[in-house]
PDB file of C-alpha atoms in Angstrom:
ATOM      1  CA  MET A   1      41.089 -41.358  -0.338  1.00  0.00           C
ATOM      2  CA  PHE A   2      42.250 -40.146   2.891  1.00  0.00           C
ATOM      3  CA  PRO A   3      40.607 -37.309   4.509  1.00  0.00           C
ATOM      4  CA  TYR A   4      43.559 -34.822   4.344  1.00  0.00           C
ATOM      5  CA  GLU A   5      44.042 -31.025   2.973  1.00  0.00           C
ATOM      6  CA  TYR A   6      46.575 -30.249   1.317  1.00  0.00           C
ATOM      7  CA  PRO A   7      49.423 -29.124   1.524  1.00  0.00           C
ATOM      8  CA  PHE A   8      50.014 -32.527   3.947  1.00  0.00           C
ATOM      9  CA  ILE A   9      53.145 -34.955   3.950  1.00  0.00           C
ATOM     10  CA  LEU A  10      52.860 -38.679   3.688  1.00  0.00           C
ATOM     11  CA  GLY A  11      55.545 -40.646   5.812  1.00  0.00           C
ATOM     12  CA  ARG A  12      57.571 -39.828   9.630  1.00  0.00           C
ATOM     13  CA  ASP A  13      61.130 -39.052   8.556  1.00  0.00           C
ATOM     14  CA  ILE A  14      60.273 -34.774   8.657  1.00  0.00           C
ATOM     15  CA  ALA A  15      63.214 -32.334   7.698  1.00  0.00           C
ATOM     16  CA  GLY A  16      63.125 -28.426   6.071  1.00  0.00           C
ATOM     17  CA  GLU A  17      64.048 -25.052   6.978  1.00  0.00           C
ATOM     18  CA  VAL A  18      61.564 -23.057   9.644  1.00  0.00           C
ATOM     19  CA  PHE A  19      59.853 -20.662   7.936  1.00  0.00           C
ATOM     20  CA  GLU A  20      58.364 -19.227  11.180  1.00  0.00           C
ATOM     21  CA  VAL A  21      58.778 -19.267  14.926  1.00  0.00           C
ATOM     22  CA  GLY A  22      56.509 -18.702  17.427  1.00  0.00           C
ATOM     23  CA  LYS A  23      57.472 -15.842  20.989  1.00  0.00           C
ATOM     24  CA  PHE A  24      57.776 -18.800  22.946  1.00  0.00           C
ATOM     25  CA  VAL A  25      59.800 -21.002  20.677  1.00  0.00           C
ATOM     26  CA  ILE A  26      63.950 -20.602  21.732  1.00  0.00           C
ATOM     27  CA  ALA A  27      65.469 -23.860  20.646  1.00  0.00           C
ATOM     28  CA  VAL A  28      64.724 -22.854  16.574  1.00  0.00           C
ATOM     29  CA  LYS A  29      64.482 -19.414  14.705  1.00  0.00           C
ATOM     30  CA  LYS A  30      64.156 -18.787  11.185  1.00  0.00           C
ATOM     31  CA  GLY A  31      66.389 -20.422   8.575  1.00  0.00           C
ATOM     32  CA  ASN A  32      67.800 -22.552  10.847  1.00  0.00           C
ATOM     33  CA  ARG A  33      67.646 -26.192   9.327  1.00  0.00           C
ATOM     34  CA  VAL A  34      65.411 -29.397  10.516  1.00  0.00           C
ATOM     35  CA  LEU A  35      65.101 -32.842  11.033  1.00  0.00           C
ATOM     36  CA  GLY A  36      62.375 -34.847  12.824  1.00  0.00           C
ATOM     37  CA  TYR A  37      60.261 -37.256  13.377  1.00  0.00           C
ATOM     38  CA  GLY A  38      56.886 -37.081  12.832  1.00  0.00           C
ATOM     39  CA  ILE A  39      54.520 -39.679  15.701  1.00  0.00           C
ATOM     40  CA  GLY A  40      51.641 -39.785  14.269  1.00  0.00           C
ATOM     41  CA  SER A  41      51.538 -39.288  10.487  1.00  0.00           C
ATOM     42  CA  VAL A  42      50.810 -41.662   7.799  1.00  0.00           C
ATOM     43  CA  SER A  43      52.308 -44.145   5.320  1.00  0.00           C
ATOM     44  CA  HIS A  44      50.891 -46.270   3.434  1.00  0.00           C
ATOM     45  CA  ARG A  45      53.561 -46.918   1.144  1.00  0.00           C
ATOM     46  CA  ARG A  46      56.148 -49.323   3.515  1.00  0.00           C
ATOM     47  CA  GLU A  47      58.098 -50.249   0.635  1.00  0.00           C
ATOM     48  CA  GLU A  48      59.436 -46.243   0.713  1.00  0.00           C
ATOM     49  CA  ASP A  49      59.838 -46.357   4.506  1.00  0.00           C
ATOM     50  CA  ALA A  50      62.108 -49.014   4.454  1.00  0.00           C
ATOM     51  CA  SER A  51      64.455 -47.342   1.822  1.00  0.00           C
ATOM     52  CA  SER A  52      64.725 -43.767   4.298  1.00  0.00           C
ATOM     53  CA  PHE A  53      64.341 -45.804   7.293  1.00  0.00           C
ATOM     54  CA  GLY A  54      67.171 -48.828   6.250  1.00  0.00           C
ATOM     55  CA  SER A  55      69.563 -45.406   4.321  1.00  0.00           C
ATOM     56  CA  ASN A  56      69.836 -43.871   8.037  1.00  0.00           C
ATOM     57  CA  VAL A  57      70.078 -47.351   9.815  1.00  0.00           C
ATOM     58  CA  ILE A  58      72.823 -48.063   7.765  1.00  0.00           C
ATOM     59  CA  GLN A  59      74.505 -44.842   8.276  1.00  0.00           C
ATOM     60  CA  LEU A  60      73.853 -44.521  12.105  1.00  0.00           C
ATOM     61  CA  VAL A  61      75.527 -47.628  12.891  1.00  0.00           C
ATOM     62  CA  ALA A  62      78.093 -47.752  10.854  1.00  0.00           C
ATOM     63  CA  SER A  63      78.976 -44.209  12.174  1.00  0.00           C
ATOM     64  CA  SER A  64      78.881 -46.087  15.418  1.00  0.00           C
ATOM     65  CA  GLY A  65      81.465 -47.701  14.117  1.00  0.00           C
ATOM     66  CA  CYS A  66      80.611 -50.985  13.280  1.00  0.00           C
ATOM     67  CA  SER A  67      80.631 -53.166  10.263  1.00  0.00           C
ATOM     68  CA  VAL A  68      77.810 -53.395   8.522  1.00  0.00           C
ATOM     69  CA  ILE A  69      76.536 -55.897   5.769  1.00  0.00           C
ATOM     70  CA  THR A  70      72.777 -55.451   4.645  1.00  0.00           C
ATOM     71  CA  THR A  71      70.633 -57.182   1.171  1.00  0.00           C
ATOM     72  CA  ALA A  72      69.284 -54.501  -1.453  1.00  0.00           C
ATOM     73  CA  SER A  73      68.199 -55.209  -5.237  1.00  0.00           C
ATOM     74  CA  PHE A  74      72.225 -54.999  -7.929  1.00  0.00           C
ATOM     75  CA  LYS A  75      71.114 -52.030  -8.999  1.00  0.00           C
ATOM     76  CA  ASN A  76      71.686 -49.840  -5.466  1.00  0.00           C
ATOM     77  CA  PHE A  77      74.669 -52.173  -3.914  1.00  0.00           C
ATOM     78  CA  ASP A  78      76.682 -48.537  -5.104  1.00  0.00           C
ATOM     79  CA  TYR A  79      74.389 -46.238  -3.001  1.00  0.00           C
ATOM     80  CA  VAL A  80      74.463 -48.413   0.528  1.00  0.00           C
ATOM     81  CA  LYS A  81      78.321 -49.026  -0.409  1.00  0.00           C
ATOM     82  CA  ARG A  82      78.259 -44.786  -0.423  1.00  0.00           C
ATOM     83  CA  LEU A  83      76.301 -45.081   3.067  1.00  0.00           C
ATOM     84  CA  GLY A  84      78.016 -47.224   4.529  1.00  0.00           C
ATOM     85  CA  ALA A  85      77.587 -50.852   3.901  1.00  0.00           C
ATOM     86  CA  SER A  86      80.615 -52.920   4.356  1.00  0.00           C
ATOM     87  CA  GLN A  87      79.269 -55.993   1.909  1.00  0.00           C
ATOM     88  CA  VAL A  88      76.005 -55.524   0.213  1.00  0.00           C
ATOM     89  CA  PHE A  89      74.489 -58.787  -0.990  1.00  0.00           C
ATOM     90  CA  ASP A  90      71.812 -59.088  -3.402  1.00  0.00           C
ATOM     91  CA  TYR A  91      68.507 -60.580  -1.561  1.00  0.00           C
ATOM     92  CA  ASN A  92      66.906 -61.415  -4.989  1.00  0.00           C
ATOM     93  CA  LYS A  93      68.893 -64.577  -4.833  1.00  0.00           C
ATOM     94  CA  SER A  94      68.295 -67.597  -3.428  1.00  0.00           C
ATOM     95  CA  SER A  95      71.373 -67.809  -2.034  1.00  0.00           C
ATOM     96  CA  VAL A  96      71.830 -64.733  -0.636  1.00  0.00           C
ATOM     97  CA  VAL A  97      70.501 -66.489   3.132  1.00  0.00           C
ATOM     98  CA  SER A  98      73.872 -68.919   3.244  1.00  0.00           C
ATOM     99  CA  ASP A  99      75.644 -65.846   1.594  1.00  0.00           C
ATOM    100  CA  ILE A 100      75.057 -63.957   4.446  1.00  0.00           C
ATOM    101  CA  VAL A 101      75.663 -66.607   7.562  1.00  0.00           C
ATOM    102  CA  THR A 102      79.324 -67.445   5.496  1.00  0.00           C
ATOM    103  CA  ALA A 103      80.628 -63.500   5.367  1.00  0.00           C
ATOM    104  CA  LEU A 104      79.781 -63.375   9.615  1.00  0.00           C
ATOM    105  CA  GLU A 105      81.511 -66.207  10.306  1.00  0.00           C
ATOM    106  CA  SER A 106      83.616 -66.124  13.349  1.00  0.00           C
ATOM    107  CA  LYS A 107      82.134 -62.263  13.592  1.00  0.00           C
ATOM    108  CA  ALA A 108      80.989 -61.238  16.413  1.00  0.00           C
ATOM    109  CA  VAL A 109      77.327 -60.065  15.924  1.00  0.00           C
ATOM    110  CA  ALA A 110      75.195 -57.606  18.336  1.00  0.00           C
ATOM    111  CA  GLY A 111      72.191 -58.062  15.901  1.00  0.00           C
ATOM    112  CA  VAL A 112      70.147 -58.183  12.492  1.00  0.00           C
ATOM    113  CA  PHE A 113      67.804 -55.498  11.399  1.00  0.00           C
ATOM    114  CA  ASP A 114      65.168 -56.086   9.460  1.00  0.00           C
ATOM    115  CA  ALA A 115      63.786 -52.887   7.451  1.00  0.00           C
ATOM    116  CA  ILE A 116      60.918 -53.301   5.601  1.00  0.00           C
ATOM    117  CA  GLY A 117      58.856 -56.218   8.051  1.00  0.00           C
ATOM    118  CA  ALA A 118      56.834 -57.485   4.705  1.00  0.00           C
ATOM    119  CA  TYR A 119      57.976 -59.803   1.911  1.00  0.00           C
ATOM    120  CA  GLY A 120      59.691 -62.045   3.855  1.00  0.00           C
ATOM    121  CA  ALA A 121      62.071 -60.167   5.346  1.00  0.00           C
ATOM    122  CA  PHE A 122      61.919 -61.095   8.898  1.00  0.00           C
ATOM    123  CA  ASP A 123      61.789 -64.844   8.204  1.00  0.00           C
ATOM    124  CA  ALA A 124      65.648 -64.326   6.360  1.00  0.00           C
ATOM    125  CA  CYS A 125      66.981 -62.671   9.055  1.00  0.00           C
ATOM    126  CA  LEU A 126      65.419 -65.003  11.011  1.00  0.00           C
ATOM    127  CA  LYS A 127      67.411 -67.818   8.993  1.00  0.00           C
ATOM    128  CA  VAL A 128      70.165 -65.446   9.173  1.00  0.00           C
ATOM    129  CA  VAL A 129      70.691 -65.646  12.891  1.00  0.00           C
ATOM    130  CA  THR A 130      69.827 -69.643  13.613  1.00  0.00           C
ATOM    131  CA  HIS A 131      72.216 -70.393  11.537  1.00  0.00           C
ATOM    132  CA  LEU A 132      75.103 -67.960  12.598  1.00  0.00           C
ATOM    133  CA  ILE A 133      77.321 -70.111  15.364  1.00  0.00           C
ATOM    134  CA  PHE A 134      78.350 -67.629  17.868  1.00  0.00           C
ATOM    135  CA  SER A 135      77.873 -66.868  21.607  1.00  0.00           C
ATOM    136  CA  GLY A 136      75.222 -64.052  22.487  1.00  0.00           C
ATOM    137  CA  VAL A 137      72.256 -63.513  22.171  1.00  0.00           C
ATOM    138  CA  LYS A 138      70.698 -63.651  18.764  1.00  0.00           C
ATOM    139  CA  PHE A 139      69.038 -60.525  18.849  1.00  0.00           C
ATOM    140  CA  ILE A 140      66.020 -58.810  15.573  1.00  0.00           C
ATOM    141  CA  SER A 141      64.799 -55.911  15.255  1.00  0.00           C
ATOM    142  CA  THR A 142      62.476 -55.629  12.934  1.00  0.00           C
ATOM    143  CA  VAL A 143      59.608 -52.635  11.917  1.00  0.00           C
ATOM    144  CA  ARG A 144      56.726 -54.581  12.386  1.00  0.00           C
ATOM    145  CA  PRO A 145      55.718 -56.878  15.558  1.00  0.00           C
ATOM    146  CA  PRO A 146      57.579 -60.538  15.438  1.00  0.00           C
ATOM    147  CA  PRO A 147      55.866 -63.215  15.594  1.00  0.00           C
ATOM    148  CA  GLU A 148      55.862 -64.707  18.987  1.00  0.00           C
ATOM    149  CA  ARG A 149      56.730 -67.827  19.182  1.00  0.00           C
ATOM    150  CA  LEU A 150      60.710 -67.726  17.849  1.00  0.00           C
ATOM    151  CA  PRO A 151      63.389 -70.429  18.616  1.00  0.00           C
ATOM    152  CA  SER A 152      64.389 -71.391  21.437  1.00  0.00           C
ATOM    153  CA  GLY A 153      67.465 -68.678  21.926  1.00  0.00           C
ATOM    154  CA  VAL A 154      66.392 -66.239  19.919  1.00  0.00           C
ATOM    155  CA  SER A 155      64.999 -63.103  20.399  1.00  0.00           C
ATOM    156  CA  ALA A 156      63.361 -60.186  18.413  1.00  0.00           C
ATOM    157  CA  LYS A 157      61.837 -56.724  19.402  1.00  0.00           C
ATOM    158  CA  ILE A 158      59.535 -54.361  17.662  1.00  0.00           C
ATOM    159  CA  VAL A 159      61.383 -50.411  16.480  1.00  0.00           C
ATOM    160  CA  LEU A 160      58.714 -47.755  17.755  1.00  0.00           C
ATOM    161  CA  VAL A 161      61.121 -44.908  17.613  1.00  0.00           C
ATOM    162  CA  GLY A 162      57.718 -42.571  19.188  1.00  0.00           C
ATOM    163  CA  GLU A 163      58.769 -44.873  22.280  1.00  0.00           C
ATOM    164  CA  ILE A 164      61.845 -42.890  22.613  1.00  0.00           C
ATOM    165  CA  LYS A 165      60.484 -39.761  21.696  1.00  0.00           C
ATOM    166  CA  ASP A 166      60.549 -37.984  24.784  1.00  0.00           C
ATOM    167  CA  SER A 167      64.236 -39.405  25.966  1.00  0.00           C
ATOM    168  CA  ASP A 168      67.570 -39.018  26.782  1.00  0.00           C
ATOM    169  CA  VAL A 169      68.481 -41.324  23.392  1.00  0.00           C
ATOM    170  CA  SER A 170      66.154 -39.084  21.433  1.00  0.00           C
ATOM    171  CA  GLN A 171      68.128 -35.838  23.210  1.00  0.00           C
ATOM    172  CA  ALA A 172      71.810 -37.345  22.137  1.00  0.00           C
ATOM    173  CA  ILE A 173      70.110 -38.306  18.632  1.00  0.00           C
ATOM    174  CA  PHE A 174      67.832 -35.801  17.673  1.00  0.00           C
ATOM    175  CA  GLN A 175      69.475 -33.139  19.166  1.00  0.00           C
ATOM    176  CA  GLY A 176      72.866 -33.934  19.562  1.00  0.00           C
ATOM    177  CA  TYR A 177      74.765 -36.346  16.807  1.00  0.00           C
ATOM    178  CA  LEU A 178      72.512 -35.677  14.385  1.00  0.00           C
ATOM    179  CA  PRO A 179      72.719 -31.805  13.811  1.00  0.00           C
ATOM    180  CA  ARG A 180      76.137 -31.932  14.284  1.00  0.00           C
ATOM    181  CA  ALA A 181      76.912 -35.112  11.368  1.00  0.00           C
ATOM    182  CA  LEU A 182      75.467 -33.751   8.391  1.00  0.00           C
ATOM    183  CA  ALA A 183      76.625 -29.836   9.035  1.00  0.00           C
ATOM    184  CA  GLU A 184      80.203 -32.422   9.254  1.00  0.00           C
ATOM    185  CA  GLY A 185      78.624 -34.960   6.466  1.00  0.00           C
ATOM    186  CA  LYS A 186      79.348 -37.559   8.421  1.00  0.00           C
ATOM    187  CA  LEU A 187      75.560 -38.356   7.697  1.00  0.00           C
ATOM    188  CA  VAL A 188      73.173 -37.559   4.416  1.00  0.00           C
ATOM    189  CA  ALA A 189      70.010 -37.068   3.905  1.00  0.00           C
ATOM    190  CA  ALA A 190      69.172 -40.113   2.534  1.00  0.00           C
ATOM    191  CA  PRO A 191      67.461 -41.480  -0.638  1.00  0.00           C
ATOM    192  CA  ASP A 192      67.288 -38.505  -2.889  1.00  0.00           C
ATOM    193  CA  PRO A 193      63.991 -36.692  -1.961  1.00  0.00           C
ATOM    194  CA  HIS A 194      61.090 -37.211  -4.806  1.00  0.00           C
ATOM    195  CA  VAL A 195      59.087 -34.226  -4.685  1.00  0.00           C
ATOM    196  CA  VAL A 196      55.313 -35.390  -6.649  1.00  0.00           C
ATOM    197  CA  GLY A 197      55.093 -32.441  -9.216  1.00  0.00           C
ATOM    198  CA  GLY A 198      58.481 -30.542  -8.948  1.00  0.00           C
ATOM    199  CA  SER A 199      60.557 -30.120 -11.465  1.00  0.00           C
TER     200      SER A 199
END
C-alpha cells in the first residue's frame, strides 16, 4: 500500500528520545526527550490526527488563559475536560450547534477551530459563528481548505504548521513553551500512544 520501508512513522507529530547526534549538533544531546512536527510525512487517518491535534489545541488555548468550549463524543467528555476544556458538547446530538451558541451568549469569542475538516465539522463551525451575536471578527481556523464563498463578515483560514516552521512563532512554541510546559506538567502528551504490535 505504501512504498516505505520499516520502521516508518505515519503522521506528523513527532516525540521521543534522542538516540544519537552528529558532531555538529549542539541543541540536543543523547537521552534528551524531544518533540516536533514532521513536515512532509503522511497520514491517511484524519480522525486520529484530529484527536491528537485537537487535544493539543485544547491545552494550548487553555494555557493562554482562554476558556475552551469543545465538542467530543460523550465517552470523551472527561478526557477533554482534563485537557482544559471548560465545557464539552456531544457532537452526535442534533442540538449541538444551538447548545454551543447558547453557551457562548454574551461571551467574547476569539474564534472557532475545526480540528477535523470532515464529517460536517466545518459546516457546524460556520453555523455557530453565523448565529453568534457579538462584535468583532467571526473567524474559523480549519485543518482543510475552507470554501471560497463564506457569509458576509465571516472569515476562515487553513492552519498549516509548515508555514511557521522557520518562524519566531515556531521557536517560541517548540523551543520555548512546549519543553518547559511538558517538564512542569502544564501540558501532557495526548492522546495516549497506541503502539501497533506493542504490549
